[in-house]
Coordinates of C-alpha atoms and ligand atoms in Angstrom, one line a residue:
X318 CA -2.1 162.7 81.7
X319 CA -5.1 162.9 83.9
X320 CA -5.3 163.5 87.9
X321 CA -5.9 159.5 88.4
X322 CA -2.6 158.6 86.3
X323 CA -0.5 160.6 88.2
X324 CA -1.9 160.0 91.3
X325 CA -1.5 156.2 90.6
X326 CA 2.3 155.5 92.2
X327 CA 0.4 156.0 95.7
X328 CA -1.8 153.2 95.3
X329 CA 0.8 150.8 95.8
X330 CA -0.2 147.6 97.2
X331 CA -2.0 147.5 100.3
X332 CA -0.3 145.9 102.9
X333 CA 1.7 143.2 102.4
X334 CA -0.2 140.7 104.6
X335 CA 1.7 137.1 104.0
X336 CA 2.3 134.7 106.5
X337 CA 5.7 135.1 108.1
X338 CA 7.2 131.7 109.6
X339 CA 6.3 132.2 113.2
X340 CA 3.1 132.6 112.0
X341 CA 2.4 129.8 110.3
X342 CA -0.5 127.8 111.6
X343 CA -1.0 124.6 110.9
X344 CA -4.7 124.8 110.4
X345 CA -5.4 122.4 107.7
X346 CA -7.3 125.1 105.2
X347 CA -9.5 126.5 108.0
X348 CA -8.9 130.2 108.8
X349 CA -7.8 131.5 112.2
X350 CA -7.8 134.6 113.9
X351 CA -4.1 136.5 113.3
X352 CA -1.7 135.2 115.7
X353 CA -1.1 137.7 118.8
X354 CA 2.6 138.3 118.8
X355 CA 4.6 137.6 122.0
X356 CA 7.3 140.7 123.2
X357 CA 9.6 138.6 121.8
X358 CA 8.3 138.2 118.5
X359 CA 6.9 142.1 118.5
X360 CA 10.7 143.2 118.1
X361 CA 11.6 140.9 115.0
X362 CA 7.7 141.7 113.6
X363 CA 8.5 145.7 113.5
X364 CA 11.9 144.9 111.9
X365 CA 10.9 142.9 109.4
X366 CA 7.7 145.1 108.3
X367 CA 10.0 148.3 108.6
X368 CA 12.3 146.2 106.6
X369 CA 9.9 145.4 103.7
X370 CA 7.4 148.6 103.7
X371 CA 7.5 151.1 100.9
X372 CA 7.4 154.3 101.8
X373 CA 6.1 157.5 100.3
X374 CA 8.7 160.3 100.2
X375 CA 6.9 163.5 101.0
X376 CA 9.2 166.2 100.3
X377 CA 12.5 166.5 98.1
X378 CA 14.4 168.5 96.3
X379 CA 15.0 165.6 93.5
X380 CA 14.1 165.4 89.9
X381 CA 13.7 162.8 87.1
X382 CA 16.0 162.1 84.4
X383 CA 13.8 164.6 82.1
X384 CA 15.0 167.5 84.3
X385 CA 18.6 167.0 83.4
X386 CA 21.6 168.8 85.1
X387 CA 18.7 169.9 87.8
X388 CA 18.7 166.5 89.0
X389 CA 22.4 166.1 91.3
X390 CA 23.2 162.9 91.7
X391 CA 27.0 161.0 92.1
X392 CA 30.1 161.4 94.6
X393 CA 31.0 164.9 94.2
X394 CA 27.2 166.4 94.7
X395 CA 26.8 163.8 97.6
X396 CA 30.0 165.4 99.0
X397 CA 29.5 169.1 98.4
X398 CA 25.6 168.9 100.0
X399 CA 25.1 172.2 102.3
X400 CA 24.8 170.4 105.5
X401 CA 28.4 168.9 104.7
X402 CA 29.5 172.3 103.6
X403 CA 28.6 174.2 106.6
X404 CA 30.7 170.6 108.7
X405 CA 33.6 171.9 106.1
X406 CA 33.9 175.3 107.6
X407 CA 34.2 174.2 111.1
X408 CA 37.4 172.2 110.8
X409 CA 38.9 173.8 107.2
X410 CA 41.4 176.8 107.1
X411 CA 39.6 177.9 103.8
X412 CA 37.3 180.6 103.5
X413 CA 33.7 180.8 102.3
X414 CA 35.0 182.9 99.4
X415 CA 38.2 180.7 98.3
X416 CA 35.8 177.5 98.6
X417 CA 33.3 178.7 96.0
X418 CA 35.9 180.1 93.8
X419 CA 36.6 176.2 93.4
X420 CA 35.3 174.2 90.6
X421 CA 32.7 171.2 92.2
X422 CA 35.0 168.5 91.8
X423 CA 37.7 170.2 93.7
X424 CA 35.0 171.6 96.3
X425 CA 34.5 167.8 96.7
X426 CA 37.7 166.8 96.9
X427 CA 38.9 169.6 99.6
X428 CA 35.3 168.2 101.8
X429 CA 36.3 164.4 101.6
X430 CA 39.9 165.7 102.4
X431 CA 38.9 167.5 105.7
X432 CA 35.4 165.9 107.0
X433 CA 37.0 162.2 105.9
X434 CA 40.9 161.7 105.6
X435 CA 41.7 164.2 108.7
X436 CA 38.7 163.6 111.1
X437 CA 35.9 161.0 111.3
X438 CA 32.7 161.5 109.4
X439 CA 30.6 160.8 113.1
X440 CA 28.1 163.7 112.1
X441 CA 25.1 162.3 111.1
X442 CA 25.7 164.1 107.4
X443 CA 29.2 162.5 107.1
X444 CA 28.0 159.2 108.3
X445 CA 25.3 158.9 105.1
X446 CA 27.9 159.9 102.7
X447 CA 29.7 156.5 104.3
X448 CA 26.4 154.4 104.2
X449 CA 26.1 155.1 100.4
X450 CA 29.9 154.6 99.6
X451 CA 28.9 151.1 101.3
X452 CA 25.8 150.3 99.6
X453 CA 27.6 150.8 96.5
X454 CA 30.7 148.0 97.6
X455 CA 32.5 151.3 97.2
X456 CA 35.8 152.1 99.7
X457 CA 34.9 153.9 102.0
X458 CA 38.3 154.6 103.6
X459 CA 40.3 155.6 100.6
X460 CA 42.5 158.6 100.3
X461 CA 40.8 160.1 97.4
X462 CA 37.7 159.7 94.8
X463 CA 39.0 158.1 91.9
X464 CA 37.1 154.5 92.6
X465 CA 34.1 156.4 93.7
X466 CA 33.9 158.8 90.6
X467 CA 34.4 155.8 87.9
X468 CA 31.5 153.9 89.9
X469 CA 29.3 156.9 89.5
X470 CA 30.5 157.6 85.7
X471 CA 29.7 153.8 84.6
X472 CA 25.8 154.7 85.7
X473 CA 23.1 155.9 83.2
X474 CA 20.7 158.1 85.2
X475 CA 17.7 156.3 83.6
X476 CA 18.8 152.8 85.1
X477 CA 20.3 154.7 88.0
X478 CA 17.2 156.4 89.8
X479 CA 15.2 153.4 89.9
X480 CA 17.3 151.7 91.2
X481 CA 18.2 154.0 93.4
X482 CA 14.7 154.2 94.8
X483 CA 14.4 151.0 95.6
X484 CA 17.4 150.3 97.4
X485 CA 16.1 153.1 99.3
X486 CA 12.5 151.0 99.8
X487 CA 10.9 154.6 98.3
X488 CA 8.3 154.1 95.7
X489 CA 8.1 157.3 94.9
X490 CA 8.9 161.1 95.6
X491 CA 7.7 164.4 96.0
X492 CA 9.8 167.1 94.5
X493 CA 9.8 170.8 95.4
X494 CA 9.3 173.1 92.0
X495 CA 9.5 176.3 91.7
X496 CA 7.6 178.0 88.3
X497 CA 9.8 181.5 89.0
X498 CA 13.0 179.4 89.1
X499 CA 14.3 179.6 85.2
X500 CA 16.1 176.6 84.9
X501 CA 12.6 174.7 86.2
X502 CA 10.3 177.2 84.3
X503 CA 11.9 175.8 81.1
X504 CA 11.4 172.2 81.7
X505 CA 7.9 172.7 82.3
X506 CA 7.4 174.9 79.3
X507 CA 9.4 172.4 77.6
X508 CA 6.2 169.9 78.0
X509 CA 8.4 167.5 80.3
X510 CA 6.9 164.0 80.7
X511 CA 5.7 163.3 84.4
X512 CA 7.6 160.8 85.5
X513 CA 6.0 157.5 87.4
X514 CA 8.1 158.0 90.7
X515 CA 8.2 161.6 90.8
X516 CA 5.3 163.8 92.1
X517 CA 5.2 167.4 91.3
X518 CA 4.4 170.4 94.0
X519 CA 3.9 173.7 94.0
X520 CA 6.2 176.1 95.8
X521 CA 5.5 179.6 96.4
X522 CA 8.2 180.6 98.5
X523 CA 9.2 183.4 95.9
X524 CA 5.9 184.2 95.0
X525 CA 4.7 184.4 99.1
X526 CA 8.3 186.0 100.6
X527 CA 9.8 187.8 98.1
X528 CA 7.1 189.6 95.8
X529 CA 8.7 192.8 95.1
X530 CA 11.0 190.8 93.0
X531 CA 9.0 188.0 91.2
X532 CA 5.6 190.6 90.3
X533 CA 7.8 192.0 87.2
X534 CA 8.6 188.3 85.8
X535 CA 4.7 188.2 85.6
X536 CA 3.6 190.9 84.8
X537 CA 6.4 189.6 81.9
X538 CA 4.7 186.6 81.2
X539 CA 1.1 188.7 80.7
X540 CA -0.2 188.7 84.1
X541 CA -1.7 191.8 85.0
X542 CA -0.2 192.4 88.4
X543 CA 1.9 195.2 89.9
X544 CA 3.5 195.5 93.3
X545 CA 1.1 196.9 95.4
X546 CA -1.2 194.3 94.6
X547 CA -3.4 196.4 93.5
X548 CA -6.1 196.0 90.6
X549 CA -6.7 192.8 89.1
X550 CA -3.2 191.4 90.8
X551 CA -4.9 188.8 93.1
X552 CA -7.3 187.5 90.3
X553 CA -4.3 187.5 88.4
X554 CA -2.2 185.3 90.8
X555 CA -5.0 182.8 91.2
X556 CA -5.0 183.0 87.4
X557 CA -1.2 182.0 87.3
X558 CA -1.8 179.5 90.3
X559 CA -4.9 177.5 87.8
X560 CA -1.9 177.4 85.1
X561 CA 0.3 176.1 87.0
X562 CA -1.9 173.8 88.5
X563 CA -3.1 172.3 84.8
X564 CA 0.4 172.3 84.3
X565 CA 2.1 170.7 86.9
X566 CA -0.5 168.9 88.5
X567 CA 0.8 169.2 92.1
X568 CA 0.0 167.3 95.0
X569 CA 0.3 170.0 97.1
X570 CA 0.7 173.6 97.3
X571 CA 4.1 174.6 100.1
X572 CA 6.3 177.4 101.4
X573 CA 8.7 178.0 104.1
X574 CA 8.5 180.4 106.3
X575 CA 10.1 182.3 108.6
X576 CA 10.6 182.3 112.8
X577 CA 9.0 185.4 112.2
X578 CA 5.5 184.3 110.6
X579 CA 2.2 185.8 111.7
X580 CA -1.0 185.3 110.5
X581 CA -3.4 186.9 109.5
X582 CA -1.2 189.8 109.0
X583 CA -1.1 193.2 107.3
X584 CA 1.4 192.1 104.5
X585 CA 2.0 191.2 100.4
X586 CA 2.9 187.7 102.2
X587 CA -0.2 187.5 104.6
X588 CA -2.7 189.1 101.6
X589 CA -1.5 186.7 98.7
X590 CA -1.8 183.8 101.1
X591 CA -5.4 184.6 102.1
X592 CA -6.8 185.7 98.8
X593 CA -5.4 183.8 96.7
X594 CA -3.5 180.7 98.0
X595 CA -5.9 179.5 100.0
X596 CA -8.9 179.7 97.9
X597 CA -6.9 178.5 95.2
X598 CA -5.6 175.4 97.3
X599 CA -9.8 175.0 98.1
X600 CA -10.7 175.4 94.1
X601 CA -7.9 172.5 93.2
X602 CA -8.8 170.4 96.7
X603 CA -4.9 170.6 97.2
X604 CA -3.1 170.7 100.6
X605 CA -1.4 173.5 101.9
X606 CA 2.7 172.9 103.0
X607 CA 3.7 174.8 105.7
X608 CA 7.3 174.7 106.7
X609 CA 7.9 176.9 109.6
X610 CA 10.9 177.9 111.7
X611 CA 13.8 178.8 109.0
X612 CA 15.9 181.7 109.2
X613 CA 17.2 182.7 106.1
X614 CA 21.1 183.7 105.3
X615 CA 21.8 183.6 109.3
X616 CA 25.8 183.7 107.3
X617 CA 25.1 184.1 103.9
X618 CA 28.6 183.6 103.3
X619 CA 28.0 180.2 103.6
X620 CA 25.4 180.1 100.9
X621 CA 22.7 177.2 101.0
X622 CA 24.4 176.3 104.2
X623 CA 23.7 179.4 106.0
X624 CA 20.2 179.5 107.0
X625 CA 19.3 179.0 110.6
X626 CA 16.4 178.1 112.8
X627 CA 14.2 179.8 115.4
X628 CA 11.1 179.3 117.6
X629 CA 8.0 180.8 116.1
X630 CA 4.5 181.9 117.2
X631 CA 2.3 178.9 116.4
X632 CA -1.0 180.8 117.2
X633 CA -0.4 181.7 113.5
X634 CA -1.1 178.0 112.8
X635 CA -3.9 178.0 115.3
X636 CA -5.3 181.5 113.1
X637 CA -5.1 179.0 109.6
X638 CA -6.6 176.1 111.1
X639 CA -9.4 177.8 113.2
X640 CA -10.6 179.9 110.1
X641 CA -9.7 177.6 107.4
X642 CA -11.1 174.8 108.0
X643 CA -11.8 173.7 104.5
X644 CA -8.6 173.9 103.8
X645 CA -5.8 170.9 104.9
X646 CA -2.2 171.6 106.2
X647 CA 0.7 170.0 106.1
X648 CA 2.9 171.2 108.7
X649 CA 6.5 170.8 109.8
X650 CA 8.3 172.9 112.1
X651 CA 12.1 173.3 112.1
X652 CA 12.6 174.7 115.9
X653 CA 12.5 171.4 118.6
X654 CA 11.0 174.0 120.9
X655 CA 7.6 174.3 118.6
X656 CA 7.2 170.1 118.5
X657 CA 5.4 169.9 121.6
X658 CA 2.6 172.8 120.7
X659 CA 2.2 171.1 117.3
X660 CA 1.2 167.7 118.4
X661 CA -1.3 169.8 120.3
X662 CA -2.5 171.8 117.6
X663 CA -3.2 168.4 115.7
X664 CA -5.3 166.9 118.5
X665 CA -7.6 170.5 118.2
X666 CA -7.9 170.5 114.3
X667 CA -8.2 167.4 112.1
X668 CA -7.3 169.7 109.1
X669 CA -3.5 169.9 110.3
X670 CA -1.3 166.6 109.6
X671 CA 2.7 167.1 111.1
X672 CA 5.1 165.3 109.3
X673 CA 8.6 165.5 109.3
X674 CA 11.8 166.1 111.3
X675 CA 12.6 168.7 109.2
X676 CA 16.6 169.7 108.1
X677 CA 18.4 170.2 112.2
X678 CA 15.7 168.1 113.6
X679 CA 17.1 165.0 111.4
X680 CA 19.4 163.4 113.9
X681 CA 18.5 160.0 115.3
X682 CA 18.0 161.8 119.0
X683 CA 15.7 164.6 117.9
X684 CA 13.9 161.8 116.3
X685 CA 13.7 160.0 118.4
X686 CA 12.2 162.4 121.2
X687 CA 9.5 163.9 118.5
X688 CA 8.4 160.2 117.2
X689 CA 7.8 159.0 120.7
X690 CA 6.0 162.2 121.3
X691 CA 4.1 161.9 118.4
X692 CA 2.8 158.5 118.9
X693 CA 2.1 159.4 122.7
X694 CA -0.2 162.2 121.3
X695 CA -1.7 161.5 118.2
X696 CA -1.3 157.4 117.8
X697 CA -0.6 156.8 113.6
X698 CA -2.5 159.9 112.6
X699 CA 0.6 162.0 111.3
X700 CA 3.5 161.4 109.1
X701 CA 7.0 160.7 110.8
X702 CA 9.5 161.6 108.1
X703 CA 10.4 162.6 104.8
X704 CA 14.2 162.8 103.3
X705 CA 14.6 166.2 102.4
X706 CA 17.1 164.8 99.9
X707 CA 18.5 167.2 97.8
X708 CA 21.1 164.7 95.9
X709 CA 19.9 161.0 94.6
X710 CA 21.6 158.9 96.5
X711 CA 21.2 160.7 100.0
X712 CA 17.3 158.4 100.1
X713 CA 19.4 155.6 101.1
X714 CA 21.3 156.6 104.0
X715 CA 17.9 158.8 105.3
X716 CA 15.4 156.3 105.1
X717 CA 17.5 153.4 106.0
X718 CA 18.2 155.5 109.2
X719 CA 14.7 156.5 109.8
X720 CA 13.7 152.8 110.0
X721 CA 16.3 152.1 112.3
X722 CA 15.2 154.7 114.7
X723 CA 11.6 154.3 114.6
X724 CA 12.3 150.1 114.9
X725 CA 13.1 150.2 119.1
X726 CA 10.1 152.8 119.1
X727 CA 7.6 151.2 117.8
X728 CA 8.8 147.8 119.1
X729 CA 8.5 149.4 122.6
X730 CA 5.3 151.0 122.0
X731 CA 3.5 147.7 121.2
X732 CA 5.3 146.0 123.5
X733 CA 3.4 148.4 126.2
X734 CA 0.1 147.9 124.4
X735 CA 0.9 144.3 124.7
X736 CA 1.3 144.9 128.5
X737 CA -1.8 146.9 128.7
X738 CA -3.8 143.8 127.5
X739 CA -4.0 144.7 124.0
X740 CA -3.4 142.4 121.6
X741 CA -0.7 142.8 118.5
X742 CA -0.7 141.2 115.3
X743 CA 1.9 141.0 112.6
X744 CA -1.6 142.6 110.5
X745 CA -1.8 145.4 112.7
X746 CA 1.8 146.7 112.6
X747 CA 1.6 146.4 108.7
X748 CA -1.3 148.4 108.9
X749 CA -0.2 151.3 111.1
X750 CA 3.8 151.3 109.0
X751 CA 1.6 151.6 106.0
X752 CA -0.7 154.5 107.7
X753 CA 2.9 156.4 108.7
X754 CA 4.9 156.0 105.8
X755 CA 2.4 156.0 102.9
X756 CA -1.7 156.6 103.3
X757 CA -1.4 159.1 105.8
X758 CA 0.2 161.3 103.0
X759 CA -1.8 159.6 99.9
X760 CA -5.1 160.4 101.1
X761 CA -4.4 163.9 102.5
X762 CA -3.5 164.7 99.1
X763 CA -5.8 162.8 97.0
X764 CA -9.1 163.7 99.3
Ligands
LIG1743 O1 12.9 174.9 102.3 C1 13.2 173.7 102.2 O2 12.5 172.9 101.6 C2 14.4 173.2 103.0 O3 14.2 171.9 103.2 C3 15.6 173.5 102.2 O4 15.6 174.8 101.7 C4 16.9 173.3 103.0 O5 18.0 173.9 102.3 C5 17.2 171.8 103.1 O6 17.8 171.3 102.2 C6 16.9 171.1 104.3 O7 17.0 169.9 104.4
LIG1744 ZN1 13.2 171.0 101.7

């Protein structure tokens, strides 16, 4: 399948531009100018477009039908997602080690037990487990799975993730894949079919942060590299890069990285990432993901769930940017301490776009506070959120949540455009939803 095929799911339909009722003019077949909206009306305009925009999901950890058993979806991996497993150990008796001694549906069981029977699911984790139980007509109160298990059970995963999708309002995702990662290596090898809804990217986490460990598998697979880096390696890993590339045909190219990052920097990380990931991201005219801030197995007793956050040193951002400036950026930053500095950094370099409130930062209040910011600094020109969803069903409750937050803000912010003397059209706010949630993205990758 060529570039254009599988770049098609992001040309979805421009924006939807019919006439709502309060718009309706009686002009008898002669055009008029869009009606300007009154404060009133703003409020029920942004609802209603939030309400009926698709949106682009920019970064997950899902996967099509064709990936099999990589793909979680159902009750019992909704229930045993890290973020709800790190809640667990807070309130439960039961160690780390006892819990993953467990088989899932019993690690599930002891979670719904604890974080729903004995407490209230408040947390904003527990409270999207509730949201899907609900958009499902499933109980939500019930004393153990047994409804919720059958539901899931009765579901073929074809029929399932579309629909899925679009009770989520998603028209398609991004997915995180990993070419060192075995399980993924062998569906790509495999020949898997792209799927129309799911868009592939490359991650280099292992090959970036851990290459002491990943140059062997290689060197395995006939790459000529060793690890010092020395001889052909970095022709090599742009070699393995352009495979993967013809392979996967990625949107992007992405990493996470540490509180800890500097660049340029003396290091296999900082010397893979200037000779070959960014020239390769230049040759393929793919954007560069960077996901700063985490801090890996803080607990590592707590697996997935143990990773942390901290403040980094965005002058390493400023280095990229300044000296890279054919190549693009995506950035996100996982400390609330860096959100300020970033908006910043995107009004300096039009070759960064921030997008995200990454992991901690997804609560309705840090949202809040970084969206407002956001728009206060760099108007539509960055991309609010993604889901980060790491089980199926958990687009529902993220997105339906992120329109719900950004509805009072951008009500409020056209509302004081309105008060300034600007005028607002239902046009306009299609336009700028659209920008946020889908073109932003689709052009910064398709460039
Ligand atoms: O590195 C990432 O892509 C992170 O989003 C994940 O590793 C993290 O575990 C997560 O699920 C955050 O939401
Ligand atoms: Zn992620």
């Amino acid at each position: 399948m060529g570039q254009d095929a599988w770049f098609s799911p992001f040309r979805i339909a421009p924006t939807n531009v019919e006439a709502k009722p309060f718009e309706q003019s009686d002009s008898g077949g002669q055009s008029h100018p869009p009606l300007t909206l009154t404060a009133d009306q703003i409020q029920s305009a942004v609802n209603d477009v939030l309400a009926t925009s698709q949106f682009i999901d920019m970064h997950t950890h899902l996967y099509p039908p064709a990936f099999g058993k990589m793909g979680l979806w159902g009750i019992d991996q909704l229930l045993t997602y890290h973020y709800l497993e790190a809640e667990f150990f807070r309130y439960s008796e039961m160690t780390p080690e006892q819990y993953w001694s467990l088989p899932k549906a019993a690690q599930a069981e002891a979670i719904w037990q604890t974080l729903f029977v004995e407490n209230s699911p408040v947390s904003e984790a527990t409270r999207g487990v509730i949201a899907v139980l609900s958009a499902f007509g499933l109980p939500t109160g019930a004393s153990g799975l047994t409804e919720g298990r059958a539901f899931f059970k009765s579901q073929t995963v074809e029929e399932h993730v579309p629909k899925v999708l679009a009770m989520a309002g998603v028209s398609s995702v991004v997915m995180t894949n990993d070419p060192l990662d075995a399980e993924e290596w062998k569906c790509w090898m495999n020949g898997v079919e792209p799927h129309p809804q799911f868009q592939a990217v490359l991650r280099l986490d292992r090959l970036l942060r851990e290459w002491s460990q990943p140059w062997a598998l290689l060197a395995g697979q006939g790459y000529a590299v060793d690890d010092q880096l020395s001889g052909k390696s970095i022709a090599e890993i742009r070699r393995f890069l352009s495979n993967w590339f013809e392979r996967m045909r990625p949107v992007y190219m992405a990493v996470s990285l540490p509180d800890s990052f500097q660049f340029p920097e003396d290091t296999v990380c900082g010397k893979i990432l200037r000779e070959a990931v960014l020239p390769s991201c230049r040759e393929f005219n793919l954007p560069l993901s960077a996901m700063i801030g985490v801090r890996r197995q803080v607990n590592p007793r707590l697996r997935l769930g143990g990773d942390g956050a901290g403040r980094a040193d965005l002058r390493a951002l400023e280095n990229l940017c300044l000296n890279y400036p054919d190549n693009r950026f995506l950035v996100s930053v996982l400390s609330r301490e860096n959100q300020h500095e970033l908006c910043v950094y995107a009004r300096k370099f039009n070759n960064l776009m921030p997008f995200g409130c990454w992991w901690f930062l997804n609560n309705p209040s840090v949202v809040e506070e970084i969206t407002r910011e956001r728009i206060e600094m760099l108007g539509t020109s960055f991309i609010p959120q993604h889901s980060d969803a790491r089980v199926l069903e958990q687009v529902i409750y993220k997105w339906r949540n992120t329109r719900h937050t950004l509805t009072p803000i951008l009500t409020e912010t056209y509302r004081s455009l309105a008060r300034d003397g600007g005028k607002v059209t239902r046009q306009d706010i299609q336009r700028d939803v659209h920008r946020l949630f889908c073109s932003n993205f689709a052009h910064w990758a398709s460039r």
